[in-house]
mmCIF file of C-alpha atoms in Angstrom:
data_model
loop_
_atom_site.group_PDB
_atom_site.id
_atom_site.type_symbol
_atom_site.label_atom_id
_atom_site.label_comp_id
_atom_site.label_asym_id
_atom_site.label_seq_id
_atom_site.Cartn_x
_atom_site.Cartn_y
_atom_site.Cartn_z
ATOM 1 C CA MET O 65 29.931 -9.572 -58.981
ATOM 2 C CA THR O 66 27.817 -10.289 -62.077
ATOM 3 C CA THR O 67 25.077 -8.005 -62.774
ATOM 4 C CA VAL O 68 21.598 -8.778 -65.343
ATOM 5 C CA ARG O 69 22.246 -6.429 -68.545
ATOM 6 C CA SER O 70 19.197 -5.577 -70.295
ATOM 7 C CA THR O 71 18.045 -4.917 -74.338
ATOM 8 C CA LEU O 72 17.247 -1.638 -72.971
ATOM 9 C CA PRO O 73 18.612 2.039 -73.429
ATOM 10 C CA ASP O 74 19.835 2.595 -69.454
ATOM 11 C CA ASP O 75 17.512 5.752 -69.429
ATOM 12 C CA ALA O 76 14.192 3.908 -70.897
ATOM 13 C CA ARG O 77 15.547 1.027 -68.095
ATOM 14 C CA LYS O 78 15.191 3.056 -65.616
ATOM 15 C CA VAL O 79 11.686 4.643 -66.248
ATOM 16 C CA ALA O 80 10.346 1.257 -66.128
ATOM 17 C CA CYS O 81 11.844 -0.429 -63.599
ATOM 18 C CA GLU O 82 10.838 2.827 -61.703
ATOM 19 C CA ALA O 83 7.008 1.293 -62.415
ATOM 20 C CA LEU O 84 7.844 -1.617 -61.949
ATOM 21 C CA GLN O 85 9.042 -1.379 -57.841
ATOM 22 C CA ASP O 86 6.338 1.328 -57.405
ATOM 23 C CA THR O 87 3.779 -1.400 -58.483
ATOM 24 C CA LEU O 88 5.502 -4.641 -56.772
ATOM 25 C CA VAL O 89 5.143 -2.117 -53.595
ATOM 26 C CA ASP O 90 1.585 -1.458 -54.355
ATOM 27 C CA LEU O 91 1.043 -5.316 -54.571
ATOM 28 C CA LEU O 92 3.111 -6.784 -51.697
ATOM 29 C CA GLY O 93 0.704 -4.326 -49.587
ATOM 30 C CA LEU O 94 -3.238 -4.726 -51.663
ATOM 31 C CA SER O 95 -1.814 -8.654 -50.724
ATOM 32 C CA LEU O 96 -1.333 -8.703 -46.917
ATOM 33 C CA VAL O 97 -3.994 -5.592 -46.827
ATOM 34 C CA GLY O 98 -5.352 -8.352 -47.924
ATOM 35 C CA LYS O 99 -5.004 -10.493 -45.695
ATOM 36 C CA GLN O 100 -5.573 -8.651 -42.811
ATOM 37 C CA ALA O 101 -8.632 -7.837 -43.498
ATOM 38 C CA HIS O 102 -9.221 -11.175 -44.765
ATOM 39 C CA TRP O 103 -8.547 -12.526 -41.089
ATOM 40 C CA ASN O 104 -10.376 -10.651 -39.744
ATOM 41 C CA VAL O 105 -14.169 -10.223 -41.451
ATOM 42 C CA VAL O 106 -17.343 -10.674 -39.327
ATOM 43 C CA GLY O 107 -20.632 -10.131 -40.305
ATOM 44 C CA PRO O 108 -23.850 -11.343 -42.862
ATOM 45 C CA ARG O 109 -21.698 -11.271 -45.425
ATOM 46 C CA PHE O 110 -18.571 -12.979 -43.865
ATOM 47 C CA ARG O 111 -18.485 -16.559 -45.872
ATOM 48 C CA SER O 112 -18.566 -13.759 -49.431
ATOM 49 C CA VAL O 113 -16.351 -11.498 -48.786
ATOM 50 C CA HIS O 114 -13.670 -13.773 -46.780
ATOM 51 C CA LEU O 115 -13.065 -15.985 -50.376
ATOM 52 C CA GLN O 116 -13.168 -12.074 -52.346
ATOM 53 C CA LEU O 117 -10.721 -11.454 -50.402
ATOM 54 C CA ASP O 118 -8.391 -14.639 -50.957
ATOM 55 C CA GLU O 119 -9.194 -13.892 -54.803
ATOM 56 C CA VAL O 120 -7.645 -10.354 -54.801
ATOM 57 C CA VAL O 121 -4.460 -11.333 -53.088
ATOM 58 C CA THR O 122 -4.006 -14.596 -54.906
ATOM 59 C CA ALA O 123 -3.797 -11.686 -58.036
ATOM 60 C CA ALA O 124 -1.839 -9.484 -55.795
ATOM 61 C CA ARG O 125 0.832 -12.157 -54.364
ATOM 62 C CA ASP O 126 1.299 -13.564 -58.897
ATOM 63 C CA PHE O 127 1.081 -10.064 -60.345
ATOM 64 C CA ALA O 128 3.760 -9.517 -57.724
ATOM 65 C CA ASP O 129 5.948 -12.172 -58.672
ATOM 66 C CA THR O 130 5.986 -11.390 -62.571
ATOM 67 C CA VAL O 131 6.685 -7.463 -61.758
ATOM 68 C CA ALA O 132 9.149 -8.843 -59.278
ATOM 69 C CA GLU O 133 10.801 -11.101 -62.822
ATOM 70 C CA ARG O 134 10.237 -8.591 -64.911
ATOM 71 C CA SER O 135 12.478 -6.068 -63.554
ATOM 72 C CA ALA O 136 15.099 -8.544 -62.648
ATOM 73 C CA ALA O 137 15.069 -9.574 -65.719
ATOM 74 C CA LEU O 138 15.365 -6.110 -67.659
ATOM 75 C CA GLY O 139 18.995 -5.561 -64.522
ATOM 76 C CA VAL O 140 17.817 -4.060 -62.181
ATOM 77 C CA PRO O 141 16.979 -6.465 -58.351
ATOM 78 C CA PRO O 142 13.223 -5.966 -57.056
ATOM 79 C CA ASP O 143 12.841 -4.657 -54.062
ATOM 80 C CA GLY O 144 10.193 -6.652 -51.887
ATOM 81 C CA ARG O 145 11.534 -6.835 -48.602
ATOM 82 C CA PRO O 146 8.795 -5.488 -45.349
ATOM 83 C CA GLU O 147 10.824 -2.335 -44.844
ATOM 84 C CA THR O 148 10.143 -1.430 -48.462
ATOM 85 C CA VAL O 149 6.806 -2.086 -49.124
ATOM 86 C CA ALA O 150 5.303 -0.686 -44.466
ATOM 87 C CA LYS O 151 8.112 2.923 -46.183
ATOM 88 C CA SER O 152 6.553 2.789 -49.467
ATOM 89 C CA PHE O 153 2.178 1.479 -48.700
ATOM 90 C CA THR O 154 -0.194 4.374 -49.729
ATOM 91 C CA LEU O 155 -2.942 1.984 -50.194
ATOM 92 C CA PRO O 156 -6.433 2.403 -47.506
ATOM 93 C CA ALA O 157 -6.127 -0.596 -45.626
ATOM 94 C CA PRO O 158 -8.454 -1.941 -42.182
ATOM 95 C CA GLN O 159 -8.330 -0.569 -38.765
ATOM 96 C CA GLU O 160 -7.041 -2.955 -36.522
ATOM 97 C CA GLY O 161 -8.814 -5.841 -35.230
ATOM 98 C CA TRP O 162 -12.642 -6.848 -36.324
ATOM 99 C CA VAL O 163 -13.700 -5.203 -40.086
ATOM 100 C CA ARG O 164 -16.908 -5.226 -40.948
ATOM 101 C CA ASP O 165 -17.699 -7.296 -43.886
ATOM 102 C CA SER O 166 -19.194 -3.439 -45.249
ATOM 103 C CA ASP O 167 -16.288 -1.765 -44.213
ATOM 104 C CA ALA O 168 -13.701 -4.695 -45.261
ATOM 105 C CA VAL O 169 -15.294 -3.549 -49.393
ATOM 106 C CA GLN O 170 -14.867 -0.282 -48.874
ATOM 107 C CA MET O 171 -12.436 -0.836 -47.886
ATOM 108 C CA MET O 172 -10.767 -2.820 -50.483
ATOM 109 C CA VAL O 173 -12.646 -0.376 -53.119
ATOM 110 C CA ASP O 174 -10.895 2.080 -51.895
ATOM 111 C CA ALA O 175 -7.305 0.774 -51.955
ATOM 112 C CA LEU O 176 -7.626 -0.790 -55.502
ATOM 113 C CA GLN O 177 -9.310 2.396 -57.037
ATOM 114 C CA ASP O 178 -5.844 4.286 -55.996
ATOM 115 C CA ALA O 179 -3.835 1.475 -57.123
ATOM 116 C CA VAL O 180 -5.445 1.068 -60.361
ATOM 117 C CA ALA O 181 -5.086 5.224 -60.558
ATOM 118 C CA ARG O 182 -0.852 4.629 -60.094
ATOM 119 C CA LEU O 183 -1.392 1.757 -62.265
ATOM 120 C CA ARG O 184 -2.476 4.469 -65.140
ATOM 121 C CA GLU O 185 -0.280 7.088 -64.727
ATOM 122 C CA ARG O 186 2.471 4.075 -64.475
ATOM 123 C CA ILE O 187 0.957 2.596 -67.887
ATOM 124 C CA ASP O 188 1.481 6.777 -69.278
ATOM 125 C CA ALA O 189 5.916 6.213 -68.686
ATOM 126 C CA THR O 190 6.172 3.609 -70.190
ATOM 127 C CA GLU O 191 4.738 4.056 -73.031
ATOM 128 C CA LYS O 192 7.756 4.819 -75.311
ATOM 129 C CA ALA O 193 10.011 3.648 -72.251
ATOM 130 C CA ASP O 194 9.201 -0.468 -72.876
ATOM 131 C CA PRO O 195 6.158 -1.490 -74.216
ATOM 132 C CA VAL O 196 6.379 -4.920 -73.128
ATOM 133 C CA THR O 197 6.138 -3.169 -69.366
ATOM 134 C CA GLN O 198 3.206 -1.118 -70.786
ATOM 135 C CA ASP O 199 1.667 -4.354 -71.424
ATOM 136 C CA LEU O 200 2.669 -5.802 -68.297
ATOM 137 C CA LEU O 201 0.785 -2.715 -66.570
ATOM 138 C CA ILE O 202 -2.652 -2.217 -68.591
ATOM 139 C CA GLY O 203 -3.209 -7.126 -67.971
ATOM 140 C CA ILE O 204 -2.144 -5.981 -64.230
ATOM 141 C CA THR O 205 -4.787 -2.346 -64.449
ATOM 142 C CA ALA O 206 -7.603 -4.815 -66.534
ATOM 143 C CA GLU O 207 -7.837 -7.199 -63.222
ATOM 144 C CA LEU O 208 -7.151 -4.476 -60.760
ATOM 145 C CA GLU O 209 -10.494 -3.129 -62.895
ATOM 146 C CA LYS O 210 -12.701 -6.572 -62.283
ATOM 147 C CA GLN O 211 -11.974 -6.659 -58.994
ATOM 148 C CA ARG O 212 -12.272 -3.248 -58.138
ATOM 149 C CA TRP O 213 -15.724 -3.363 -59.710
ATOM 150 C CA MET O 214 -16.650 -7.373 -57.989
ATOM 151 C CA PHE O 215 -16.369 -5.305 -54.804
ATOM 152 C CA ASP O 216 -17.679 -1.638 -55.695
ATOM 153 C CA ALA O 217 -20.813 -4.249 -56.573
ATOM 154 C CA GLU O 218 -21.065 -6.082 -53.001
ATOM 155 C CA ASN O 219 -22.224 -2.661 -51.383
ATOM 156 C CA PHE O 220 -24.698 -2.184 -53.929
ATOM 157 C CA PRO O 221 -26.576 -0.510 -53.059
ATOM 158 C CA ARG O 222 -25.409 2.524 -50.264
#
């Protein structure tokens, strides 16, 4: 069996790849909860929320691929298996069944806010270990913050 060798020292690679793996789980989970809400959203803003949920899902899936490939490039196999995501995912998710549009929006605000907070911790952790991974996480954070803002604006005023 061959392994991919990293250009990073082992301790830096460990920090970077832990941040990448945790981010991968968050992104895959975010794409799943976004799709769950997308399929079940109801209410007067159905269409706009339905379409906006797809934007988040697409972004999360695209970022998940980039994150997984970064981990592989550093010599650590990414783990996006369903059981890994199910075991490790802790962001807010919709309840079973139909989801009122305002509830779907608030759930996404909360999930995105939590994801961004965790990304910011990983940005700090990877600053010295791997600025390339840090830069990737910064870009993901910017997009998720934008998506959070857009969902938050949907429920204004409260």
